[in-house]
Tab-separated table of C-alpha atoms and ligand atoms in Angstrom:
chain	number	residue	atom	x	y	z
A	399	MET	CA	0.057	-0.143	0.067
A	400	SER	CA	1.103	3.571	-1.254
A	401	ILE	CA	2.200	6.317	1.435
A	402	SER	CA	-1.499	8.077	0.244
A	403	GLU	CA	-3.276	4.773	0.342
A	404	LYS	CA	-2.117	3.812	3.896
A	405	ASP	CA	-2.661	7.712	4.838
A	406	LYS	CA	-6.276	7.374	4.148
A	407	ARG	CA	-6.903	4.465	5.847
A	408	TYR	CA	-5.676	5.267	9.204
A	409	VAL	CA	-4.273	8.450	9.856
A	410	TRP	CA	-7.246	11.536	11.243
A	411	HIS	CA	-5.425	14.440	10.228
A	412	PRO	CA	-5.625	18.134	12.547
A	413	PHE	CA	-8.231	20.623	10.361
A	414	THR	CA	-10.052	18.345	7.928
A	415	GLN	CA	-13.537	18.694	6.973
A	416	MET	CA	-13.557	14.479	6.524
A	417	LYS	CA	-15.611	14.425	3.188
A	418	THR	CA	-14.386	17.728	1.686
A	419	SER	CA	-10.241	18.180	2.647
A	420	GLU	CA	-7.881	16.878	-0.101
A	421	ASP	CA	-5.581	13.984	0.354
A	422	ALA	CA	-2.403	14.672	2.221
A	423	LEU	CA	0.410	14.994	0.559
A	424	PRO	CA	3.387	12.251	1.100
A	425	ILE	CA	6.663	14.203	2.411
A	426	VAL	CA	9.516	12.314	2.101
A	427	ARG	CA	12.816	14.587	2.504
A	428	GLY	CA	13.274	17.954	3.666
A	429	GLU	CA	16.721	20.063	3.046
A	430	GLY	CA	16.719	23.637	4.256
A	431	THR	CA	13.869	25.407	3.538
A	432	LEU	CA	12.324	22.684	0.944
A	433	LEU	CA	10.420	19.527	1.433
A	434	PHE	CA	9.992	17.213	-1.466
A	435	ASP	CA	7.018	14.584	-2.400
A	436	GLU	CA	7.175	11.115	-3.069
A	437	ASP	CA	7.169	12.601	-7.033
A	438	GLY	CA	10.498	14.597	-6.322
A	439	ASN	CA	8.280	17.605	-6.200
A	440	SER	CA	9.392	20.487	-3.847
A	441	TYR	CA	7.734	23.192	-1.855
A	442	ILE	CA	9.080	26.162	-0.347
A	443	ASP	CA	8.269	25.844	3.822
A	444	ALA	CA	6.913	29.719	3.998
A	445	ILE	CA	5.564	28.837	7.052
A	446	ALA	CA	8.250	26.775	9.388
A	447	SER	CA	5.778	24.179	9.269
A	448	TRP	CA	3.696	25.883	11.772
A	449	TRP	CA	6.083	28.103	13.233
A	450	VAL	CA	8.379	25.279	14.805
A	451	ASN	CA	11.567	25.405	12.577
A	452	LEU	CA	13.877	28.216	12.462
A	453	HIS	CA	17.289	27.053	10.231
A	454	GLY	CA	15.485	24.369	7.917
A	455	HIS	CA	14.812	20.640	7.530
A	456	ALA	CA	17.219	18.272	8.353
A	457	HIS	CA	19.969	20.504	9.552
A	458	PRO	CA	22.772	18.561	9.501
A	459	TYR	CA	24.079	20.429	12.790
A	460	LEU	CA	21.072	19.837	14.727
A	461	ALA	CA	20.700	16.353	13.872
A	462	SER	CA	24.465	15.605	14.249
A	463	LYS	CA	23.846	16.645	18.105
A	464	ILE	CA	20.472	14.901	18.925
A	465	SER	CA	22.012	11.530	16.839
A	466	GLY	CA	24.848	12.253	19.602
A	467	GLN	CA	22.374	12.550	22.444
A	468	MET	CA	20.447	9.646	21.568
A	469	GLN	CA	23.499	7.151	21.794
A	470	VAL	CA	24.142	8.507	25.117
A	471	LEU	CA	21.209	9.171	27.173
A	472	GLU	CA	17.563	9.215	25.794
A	473	HIS	CA	15.623	10.142	28.480
A	474	ILE	CA	14.823	10.133	31.993
A	475	PRO	CA	12.009	10.431	34.733
A	476	PHE	CA	13.110	14.534	35.638
A	477	ALA	CA	11.797	13.998	38.682
A	478	GLY	CA	14.693	13.766	41.090
A	479	PHE	CA	17.062	13.111	38.680
A	480	THR	CA	18.130	15.843	36.292
A	481	HIS	CA	20.769	16.060	33.046
A	482	LYS	CA	23.426	18.355	32.083
A	483	PRO	CA	21.616	19.394	28.705
A	484	ALA	CA	18.191	20.698	30.802
A	485	THR	CA	20.716	23.283	32.801
A	486	ASP	CA	22.717	24.006	30.003
A	487	LEU	CA	19.945	25.010	28.387
A	488	CYS	CA	18.314	27.230	30.772
A	489	GLU	CA	21.649	28.703	31.175
A	490	ARG	CA	22.067	29.162	27.844
A	491	LEU	CA	18.078	31.207	27.961
A	492	LYS	CA	18.204	32.874	30.769
A	493	VAL	CA	20.683	35.476	28.636
A	494	HIS	CA	18.154	35.682	26.221
A	495	LEU	CA	14.968	36.326	28.600
A	496	PRO	CA	13.792	39.473	30.384
A	497	SER	CA	15.990	39.007	33.825
A	498	ASN	CA	13.194	38.500	36.193
A	499	GLN	CA	12.757	35.111	34.581
A	500	GLN	CA	14.706	32.359	36.843
A	501	LYS	CA	13.019	29.293	37.189
A	502	PHE	CA	12.689	27.142	34.615
A	503	PHE	CA	9.895	23.867	34.251
A	504	PHE	CA	9.237	21.733	31.374
A	505	SER	CA	6.985	20.494	29.363
A	506	GLY	CA	6.273	18.986	25.267
A	507	ASP	CA	4.069	21.141	23.787
A	508	GLY	CA	2.888	24.626	23.730
A	509	SER	CA	-0.691	24.244	25.403
A	510	SER	CA	0.660	21.912	27.914
A	511	ALA	CA	3.025	25.353	29.164
A	512	ILE	CA	0.177	27.609	29.054
A	513	GLU	CA	-1.555	25.071	31.471
A	514	ILE	CA	0.993	24.930	33.824
A	515	ALA	CA	1.106	28.653	33.547
A	516	LEU	CA	-2.482	29.303	33.896
A	517	LYS	CA	-2.171	26.551	36.976
A	518	MET	CA	0.388	28.059	38.604
A	519	SER	CA	-0.926	31.287	38.843
A	520	ILE	CA	-4.211	30.164	40.255
A	521	GLN	CA	-2.179	27.983	42.631
A	522	TYR	CA	0.067	30.882	43.536
A	523	TRP	CA	-2.918	32.665	45.310
A	524	ARG	CA	-4.028	29.380	46.923
A	525	ASN	CA	-0.894	28.843	48.297
A	526	LYS	CA	-1.038	32.708	49.372
A	527	SER	CA	-4.498	32.370	50.918
A	528	GLU	CA	-5.779	34.946	48.739
A	529	MET	CA	-8.589	33.900	47.172
A	530	ARG	CA	-7.842	35.392	43.677
A	531	THR	CA	-9.798	33.205	40.855
A	532	ARG	CA	-10.370	35.123	37.825
A	533	ILE	CA	-8.006	35.091	34.475
A	534	LEU	CA	-8.046	38.151	31.617
A	535	ALA	CA	-6.946	37.343	28.555
A	536	LEU	CA	-7.090	39.989	25.057
A	537	ASP	CA	-9.613	39.944	22.701
A	538	GLY	CA	-8.960	37.426	19.793
A	539	GLY	CA	-6.392	35.261	21.822
A	540	TYR	CA	-5.464	31.828	20.722
A	541	HIS	CA	-3.266	29.388	23.274
A	542	GLY	CA	-3.316	26.021	22.696
A	543	GLU	CA	-5.931	23.171	22.473
A	544	THR	CA	-6.255	22.328	26.009
A	545	PHE	CA	-8.898	22.583	28.382
A	546	GLY	CA	-7.398	25.268	29.857
A	547	ALA	CA	-5.411	27.078	26.899
A	548	MET	CA	-8.639	27.095	25.465
A	549	SER	CA	-10.441	28.521	28.287
A	550	ALA	CA	-8.125	31.686	28.018
A	551	GLY	CA	-8.479	31.943	24.193
A	552	ALA	CA	-10.955	33.653	22.323
A	553	ARG	CA	-14.155	31.315	21.798
A	554	SER	CA	-14.378	30.549	17.878
A	555	ILE	CA	-15.105	27.632	15.382
A	556	PHE	CA	-12.336	25.785	17.441
A	557	SER	CA	-13.483	25.657	20.718
A	558	ALA	CA	-17.820	25.924	19.721
A	559	HIS	CA	-17.967	22.417	20.862
A	560	PHE	CA	-16.675	22.800	24.382
A	561	ASN	CA	-17.846	25.997	25.329
A	562	ASP	CA	-19.756	24.806	27.817
A	563	TYR	CA	-17.108	22.912	29.611
A	564	LEU	CA	-14.373	26.248	29.577
A	565	PHE	CA	-13.878	27.912	32.461
A	566	GLU	CA	-14.921	31.450	32.365
A	567	VAL	CA	-12.425	34.236	31.376
A	568	VAL	CA	-12.483	37.779	30.508
A	569	HIS	CA	-11.637	38.730	27.291
A	570	LEU	CA	-10.240	42.359	27.288
A	571	PRO	CA	-10.568	44.137	23.689
A	572	PHE	CA	-7.727	43.957	21.491
A	573	PRO	CA	-4.525	46.823	22.124
A	574	SER	CA	-4.527	48.097	18.908
A	575	ASN	CA	-5.893	51.060	21.083
A	576	ALA	CA	-4.628	51.043	24.384
A	577	SER	CA	-7.067	53.189	26.270
A	578	LYS	CA	-9.991	51.209	25.298
A	579	SER	CA	-7.921	48.112	26.877
A	580	ILE	CA	-6.992	50.105	29.786
A	581	ASP	CA	-10.201	51.267	30.880
A	582	ALA	CA	-11.224	47.236	30.116
A	583	LEU	CA	-8.387	46.069	32.622
A	584	THR	CA	-8.957	48.799	34.718
A	585	GLN	CA	-13.184	47.385	35.571
A	586	GLU	CA	-11.706	44.304	35.996
A	587	LEU	CA	-9.540	44.932	38.419
A	588	GLU	CA	-11.676	46.951	40.814
A	589	LYS	CA	-14.101	44.247	40.764
A	590	GLY	CA	-10.670	42.534	42.613
A	591	ASP	CA	-9.738	38.970	42.973
A	592	VAL	CA	-7.826	38.747	39.631
A	593	ALA	CA	-5.263	36.453	39.707
A	594	ALA	CA	-3.506	36.423	35.756
A	595	PHE	CA	-3.525	37.978	32.560
A	596	ILE	CA	-2.385	35.920	29.766
A	597	PHE	CA	-1.316	37.529	26.137
A	598	GLU	CA	0.696	36.597	23.297
A	599	PRO	CA	2.848	39.630	22.996
A	600	LEU	CA	3.086	41.969	20.000
A	601	ILE	CA	1.547	39.594	17.641
A	602	GLN	CA	-1.333	37.044	18.132
A	603	GLY	CA	-0.796	34.227	15.952
A	604	ALA	CA	-3.413	32.143	14.783
A	605	SER	CA	-6.103	34.904	14.710
A	606	GLY	CA	-5.048	36.138	12.038
A	607	MET	CA	-1.098	37.276	12.977
A	608	ARG	CA	-3.189	40.909	14.207
A	609	MET	CA	-0.459	43.035	15.398
A	610	TYR	CA	-0.204	45.382	18.036
A	611	PRO	CA	2.223	48.102	19.611
A	612	ALA	CA	5.015	47.020	22.417
A	613	LYS	CA	3.724	50.562	24.295
A	614	ASN	CA	0.526	49.519	24.823
A	615	LEU	CA	1.362	46.150	25.963
A	616	SER	CA	3.856	47.735	28.612
A	617	GLU	CA	1.271	49.632	29.921
A	618	LEU	CA	-1.421	46.818	30.181
A	619	ILE	CA	1.620	44.578	32.089
A	620	SER	CA	2.659	47.511	34.252
A	621	VAL	CA	-1.290	48.111	35.333
A	622	ALA	CA	-2.211	44.512	36.030
A	623	GLN	CA	0.837	43.878	37.545
A	624	SER	CA	0.757	47.772	40.097
A	625	GLU	CA	-2.402	45.049	41.491
A	626	GLY	CA	-0.186	42.233	41.590
A	627	VAL	CA	-1.486	40.249	38.874
A	628	LEU	CA	0.563	37.478	37.370
A	629	CYS	CA	0.999	38.549	33.753
A	630	ILE	CA	1.674	35.517	31.539
A	631	ALA	CA	3.677	35.894	28.615
A	632	ASP	CA	2.653	33.043	25.662
A	633	GLU	CA	5.593	33.311	23.543
A	634	VAL	CA	4.986	30.162	21.582
A	635	MET	CA	5.398	31.808	18.074
A	636	THR	CA	6.302	35.058	18.669
A	637	GLY	CA	9.784	33.288	20.438
A	638	PHE	CA	12.944	33.206	18.650
A	639	GLY	CA	13.037	35.920	16.741
A	640	ARG	CA	9.936	36.064	15.136
A	641	THR	CA	9.223	39.516	15.828
A	642	GLY	CA	12.887	40.893	15.590
A	643	THR	CA	13.874	40.525	18.922
A	644	VAL	CA	15.210	36.760	20.588
A	645	PHE	CA	11.527	37.286	22.458
A	646	ALA	CA	9.088	39.794	21.885
A	647	CYS	CA	9.120	40.707	25.707
A	648	ASN	CA	12.370	42.159	25.065
A	649	GLN	CA	10.757	45.222	23.314
A	650	LEU	CA	8.672	45.870	26.228
A	651	SER	CA	9.777	48.313	28.803
A	652	VAL	CA	8.581	45.746	31.784
A	653	GLN	CA	8.375	42.026	32.567
A	654	PRO	CA	5.442	39.500	32.596
A	655	ASP	CA	5.876	37.106	35.576
A	656	PHE	CA	5.595	34.255	33.617
A	657	MET	CA	6.720	32.765	29.822
A	658	CYS	CA	5.409	30.179	27.750
A	659	ILE	CA	7.752	29.372	24.918
A	660	SER	CA	7.709	26.172	22.910
A	661	LYS	CA	7.845	26.046	18.622
A	662	GLY	CA	11.134	27.042	18.165
A	663	LEU	CA	12.656	26.382	21.134
A	664	SER	CA	14.279	22.975	19.630
A	665	GLY	CA	14.810	24.730	16.415
A	666	GLY	CA	11.801	22.583	15.028
A	667	THR	CA	13.085	19.249	15.800
A	668	MET	CA	11.405	17.538	18.682
A	669	PRO	CA	8.490	18.317	21.252
A	670	LEU	CA	9.795	20.716	23.960
A	671	SER	CA	8.507	23.093	25.550
A	672	LEU	CA	9.290	25.597	28.507
A	673	THR	CA	7.059	27.720	31.467
A	674	THR	CA	9.559	29.901	33.254
A	675	CYS	CA	8.717	32.083	35.938
A	676	THR	CA	9.843	35.003	38.773
A	677	GLN	CA	11.817	33.447	42.221
A	678	GLU	CA	9.147	35.229	43.721
A	679	VAL	CA	6.617	32.680	41.970
A	680	TYR	CA	9.106	29.614	42.970
A	681	ASP	CA	8.952	30.669	46.729
A	682	ALA	CA	5.491	30.627	46.566
A	683	PHE	CA	5.586	26.606	45.998
A	684	LEU	CA	8.159	26.350	48.698
A	685	GLY	CA	6.565	24.610	51.919
A	686	ASP	CA	6.957	21.497	54.326
A	687	ASP	CA	4.921	19.156	52.597
A	688	MET	CA	3.075	18.557	49.459
A	689	THR	CA	-0.036	20.483	49.654
A	690	THR	CA	2.159	23.808	48.455
A	691	ALA	CA	3.643	21.494	46.058
A	692	PHE	CA	3.213	21.897	42.047
A	693	LEU	CA	2.438	18.318	41.419
A	694	HIS	CA	2.130	18.313	37.717
A	695	GLY	CA	4.393	16.547	35.825
A	696	HIS	CA	4.304	15.110	32.117
A	697	SER	CA	6.327	11.551	31.017
A	698	PHE	CA	8.666	13.321	28.917
A	699	THR	CA	9.273	16.324	30.729
A	700	GLY	CA	12.553	17.815	30.247
A	701	ASN	CA	13.810	15.346	27.327
A	702	PRO	CA	17.519	15.333	26.798
A	703	VAL	CA	17.331	15.006	23.546
A	704	GLY	CA	15.212	17.938	22.801
A	705	CYS	CA	17.311	19.944	25.156
A	706	VAL	CA	20.747	19.533	23.275
A	707	SER	CA	18.855	20.262	19.916
A	708	ALA	CA	17.938	23.567	21.613
A	709	ILE	CA	20.973	24.344	22.598
A	710	ALA	CA	22.296	23.772	19.057
A	711	SER	CA	19.568	25.466	17.710
A	712	LEU	CA	20.829	28.966	20.260
A	713	ASP	CA	24.466	27.962	18.635
A	714	LEU	CA	22.375	28.791	15.455
A	715	LEU	CA	20.417	31.517	16.134
A	716	GLU	CA	22.794	33.116	17.692
A	717	SER	CA	25.472	33.410	14.883
A	718	ASP	CA	26.064	36.605	12.557
A	719	GLU	CA	24.799	34.262	9.797
A	720	CYS	CA	21.511	34.084	11.248
A	721	ILE	CA	21.415	37.580	12.561
A	722	ASN	CA	21.757	38.724	9.172
A	723	ALA	CA	19.317	36.184	7.703
A	724	MET	CA	16.308	37.579	10.030
A	725	LYS	CA	17.720	41.299	9.513
A	726	ARG	CA	17.718	40.708	5.509
A	727	ILE	CA	14.320	38.327	5.850
A	728	ALA	CA	12.326	41.635	7.699
A	729	SER	CA	13.429	44.383	4.976
A	730	ARG	CA	12.458	41.980	1.893
A	731	HIS	CA	9.305	41.392	3.922
A	732	THR	CA	9.267	45.714	4.359
A	733	GLU	CA	9.639	46.268	0.556
A	734	PHE	CA	7.327	43.419	-0.605
A	735	ALA	CA	4.414	44.964	1.755
A	736	GLU	CA	5.291	48.706	0.690
A	737	ASP	CA	4.657	47.122	-3.174
A	738	LEU	CA	1.282	45.877	-2.199
A	739	ARG	CA	0.310	48.386	-0.686
A	740	VAL	CA	0.456	51.316	-3.707
A	741	GLY	CA	0.316	47.909	-6.450
A	742	LYS	CA	-2.370	46.808	-8.424
A	743	PHE	CA	-3.658	44.862	-5.931
A	744	ALA	CA	-4.208	47.505	-3.461
A	745	GLY	CA	-7.931	47.481	-3.815
A	746	LEU	CA	-7.940	43.834	-2.563
A	747	LEU	CA	-6.002	44.209	0.915
A	748	GLU	CA	-7.668	44.871	3.691
A	749	ASP	CA	-4.481	45.356	5.460
A	750	VAL	CA	-0.462	44.908	4.863
A	751	ARG	CA	1.069	44.238	8.483
A	752	PHE	CA	4.516	43.113	8.999
A	753	LYS	CA	6.898	42.769	12.285
A	754	GLY	CA	10.283	41.108	12.504
A	755	SER	CA	10.016	37.842	9.857
A	756	VAL	CA	6.133	37.968	9.916
A	757	LEU	CA	4.349	39.526	6.861
A	758	ALA	CA	0.289	39.262	7.048
A	759	ILE	CA	-1.615	40.304	4.211
A	760	GLU	CA	-5.259	40.817	5.248
A	761	LEU	CA	-7.849	40.228	1.850
A	762	LYS	CA	-10.994	42.187	2.380
A	763	ALA	CA	-13.392	39.449	2.290
A	764	ASP	CA	-16.979	38.874	2.774
A	765	LYS	CA	-16.315	36.156	5.492
A	766	SER	CA	-13.428	36.768	7.551
A	767	GLY	CA	-12.006	34.257	10.010
A	768	TYR	CA	-10.348	30.531	9.606
A	769	SER	CA	-13.478	29.332	7.622
A	770	SER	CA	-13.070	31.706	4.901
A	771	GLU	CA	-13.905	30.388	1.537
A	772	VAL	CA	-10.810	32.184	-0.274
A	773	ARG	CA	-8.684	30.154	2.391
A	774	ASN	CA	-8.886	26.779	0.040
A	775	THR	CA	-8.373	28.716	-3.548
A	776	LEU	CA	-5.759	30.328	-2.316
A	777	TYR	CA	-3.987	27.118	-0.452
A	778	SER	CA	-3.995	25.105	-3.433
A	779	HIS	CA	-3.077	27.623	-5.280
A	780	PHE	CA	0.093	28.102	-3.862
A	781	ILE	CA	0.287	24.279	-3.333
A	782	SER	CA	0.418	24.098	-6.993
A	783	GLN	CA	2.968	26.622	-7.752
A	784	GLY	CA	5.377	24.915	-5.208
A	785	VAL	CA	4.947	27.053	-1.975
A	786	LEU	CA	3.791	26.089	1.583
A	787	LEU	CA	1.594	29.119	2.209
A	788	ARG	CA	-1.489	28.070	4.672
A	789	PRO	CA	-4.105	31.033	4.968
A	790	LEU	CA	-6.012	31.630	8.076
A	791	GLY	CA	-8.733	32.313	6.471
A	792	ASN	CA	-8.298	35.523	4.642
A	793	VAL	CA	-5.493	36.033	5.832
A	794	ILE	CA	-2.287	35.040	3.854
A	795	TYR	CA	0.734	34.945	6.221
A	796	ILE	CA	4.916	34.026	5.321
A	797	LEU	CA	6.781	33.227	8.216
A	798	PRO	CA	9.753	31.285	7.364
A	799	PRO	CA	12.605	29.224	8.235
A	800	TYR	CA	15.562	31.578	8.753
A	801	CYS	CA	18.004	29.973	5.814
A	802	ILE	CA	15.309	31.188	3.335
A	803	THR	CA	17.206	32.732	-0.175
A	804	ASP	CA	16.043	35.280	-1.741
A	805	GLU	CA	15.644	33.521	-4.583
A	806	GLU	CA	13.218	31.332	-2.163
A	807	LEU	CA	11.690	34.458	-1.038
A	808	ASP	CA	10.820	35.908	-4.367
A	809	LYS	CA	9.100	32.798	-5.449
A	810	VAL	CA	7.043	32.815	-2.194
A	811	TYR	CA	5.792	36.487	-3.028
A	812	LYS	CA	5.246	35.962	-6.443
A	813	SER	CA	3.283	33.228	-5.848
A	814	VAL	CA	1.010	35.749	-3.574
A	815	LEU	CA	1.105	38.190	-6.720
A	816	SER	CA	0.015	35.712	-8.684
A	817	ALA	CA	-2.795	34.125	-6.500
A	818	LEU	CA	-3.795	37.820	-5.878
A	819	GLU	CA	-3.504	37.907	-9.333
A	820	ARG	CA	-6.356	34.825	-9.939
A	821	ILE	CA	-8.574	36.367	-7.324
A	822	ALA	CA	-9.076	39.981	-8.893
A	823	ILE	CA	-10.230	38.082	-11.944
B	2254	PMP	N1	0.529	29.499	21.936
B	2254	PMP	C1	0.359	30.466	20.877
B	2254	PMP	C2	0.439	31.627	20.600
B	2254	PMP	C3	0.327	28.934	19.405
B	2254	PMP	O1	0.212	29.512	18.595
B	2254	PMP	C4	-0.061	28.177	19.906
B	2254	PMP	C5	-0.092	27.087	18.764
B	2254	PMP	N2	-0.234	27.384	17.555
B	2254	PMP	C6	0.011	27.229	21.234
B	2254	PMP	C7	-0.181	28.258	22.483
B	2254	PMP	C8	-0.199	25.983	21.259
B	2254	PMP	O2	1.172	24.885	21.001
B	2254	PMP	P1	0.973	23.439	20.436
B	2254	PMP	O3	0.550	23.672	19.372
B	2254	PMP	O4	2.588	23.187	20.860
B	2254	PMP	O5	0.302	23.045	21.818
């Protein structure tokens, strides 16, 4: 049986509409930004494989570090035991994180990192015998697929079947306008008992690469923190250079209490995530017995293979080559965005926005959102052009691995232009 036949028979893919979805494309190999199918056709991975890939596919340096670690120690329980890859990774990350982030809790994916931050925030207040229970988030936010993460996220088609099971979260207005969000936050703070405030800093990914100023977020955080509210920065998507700095929080004038990082953490090779927090948060969990301890641990917590991959990925990320590549991509995006804004397709566009290596082109559409009709037409068009772009509803976005070449970027931009040409007809 071919890969496709087996796939059809057995595999349940995310987001498939069961009866109408197209067959999954069997990918047999990756190299740099390219993915190759069974017939040798190549596709430029212009979405970094769902935002995880930083340095390209099957990177020899990452592969050699992973392979080396596999032959020494593949996994151990990360309770009562520790290992050098985990402790070295914490040390390496500390250099890039806001200086108040002192403690590192490992897990395996972004949603788990979020669950952990939420659970820690709730328990923090209980450990301090202060009954703060309410969670604030931002309108349009997305924080993952598990119940706590879904609760923190905006209610949408993704959560529709589960809304009755989610805990209540107050969603503040999207902070493109600071005063509106601050007013809503102040009102919530006046009501009291707010435990935590969670947000995607600078860019909301899944809701369409919606961008907002660092200054507005800094204001929100400082107002929340003035009332003791624990602020959770969900850097699952924005981490590792996506917004132009290693973390989006590096652009803020304040520091969050928690950070959740995943996706690019391992360079896109292995499932790995971290919830980082301040010493003050950590200290609230110390006690004489288990009642104040954080009783949470995943089987693959602190996986050493993931950790060595993360360290190797940082080696590459910190190199001049990668730093220059990020700058190059940002300036190419800026030029392309300017061209689009004044070009012949400007009338089709609701908005063109960019930050760091993320470019988003929002099309005017009757029905926006993930299920927008135009999305499927666009996706098939890009694939036919040898480009992997998965529009978020009516928002086409480009978020490539940093190793993408100028020629490959040209091809991606051209595929966007030809898609717009098709829509214009
Ligand atoms: N937070 C954000 C901002 C995300 O974009 C995602 C995933 N797209 C998650 C959390 C959840 O991460 P994971 O898919 O690894 O569970």
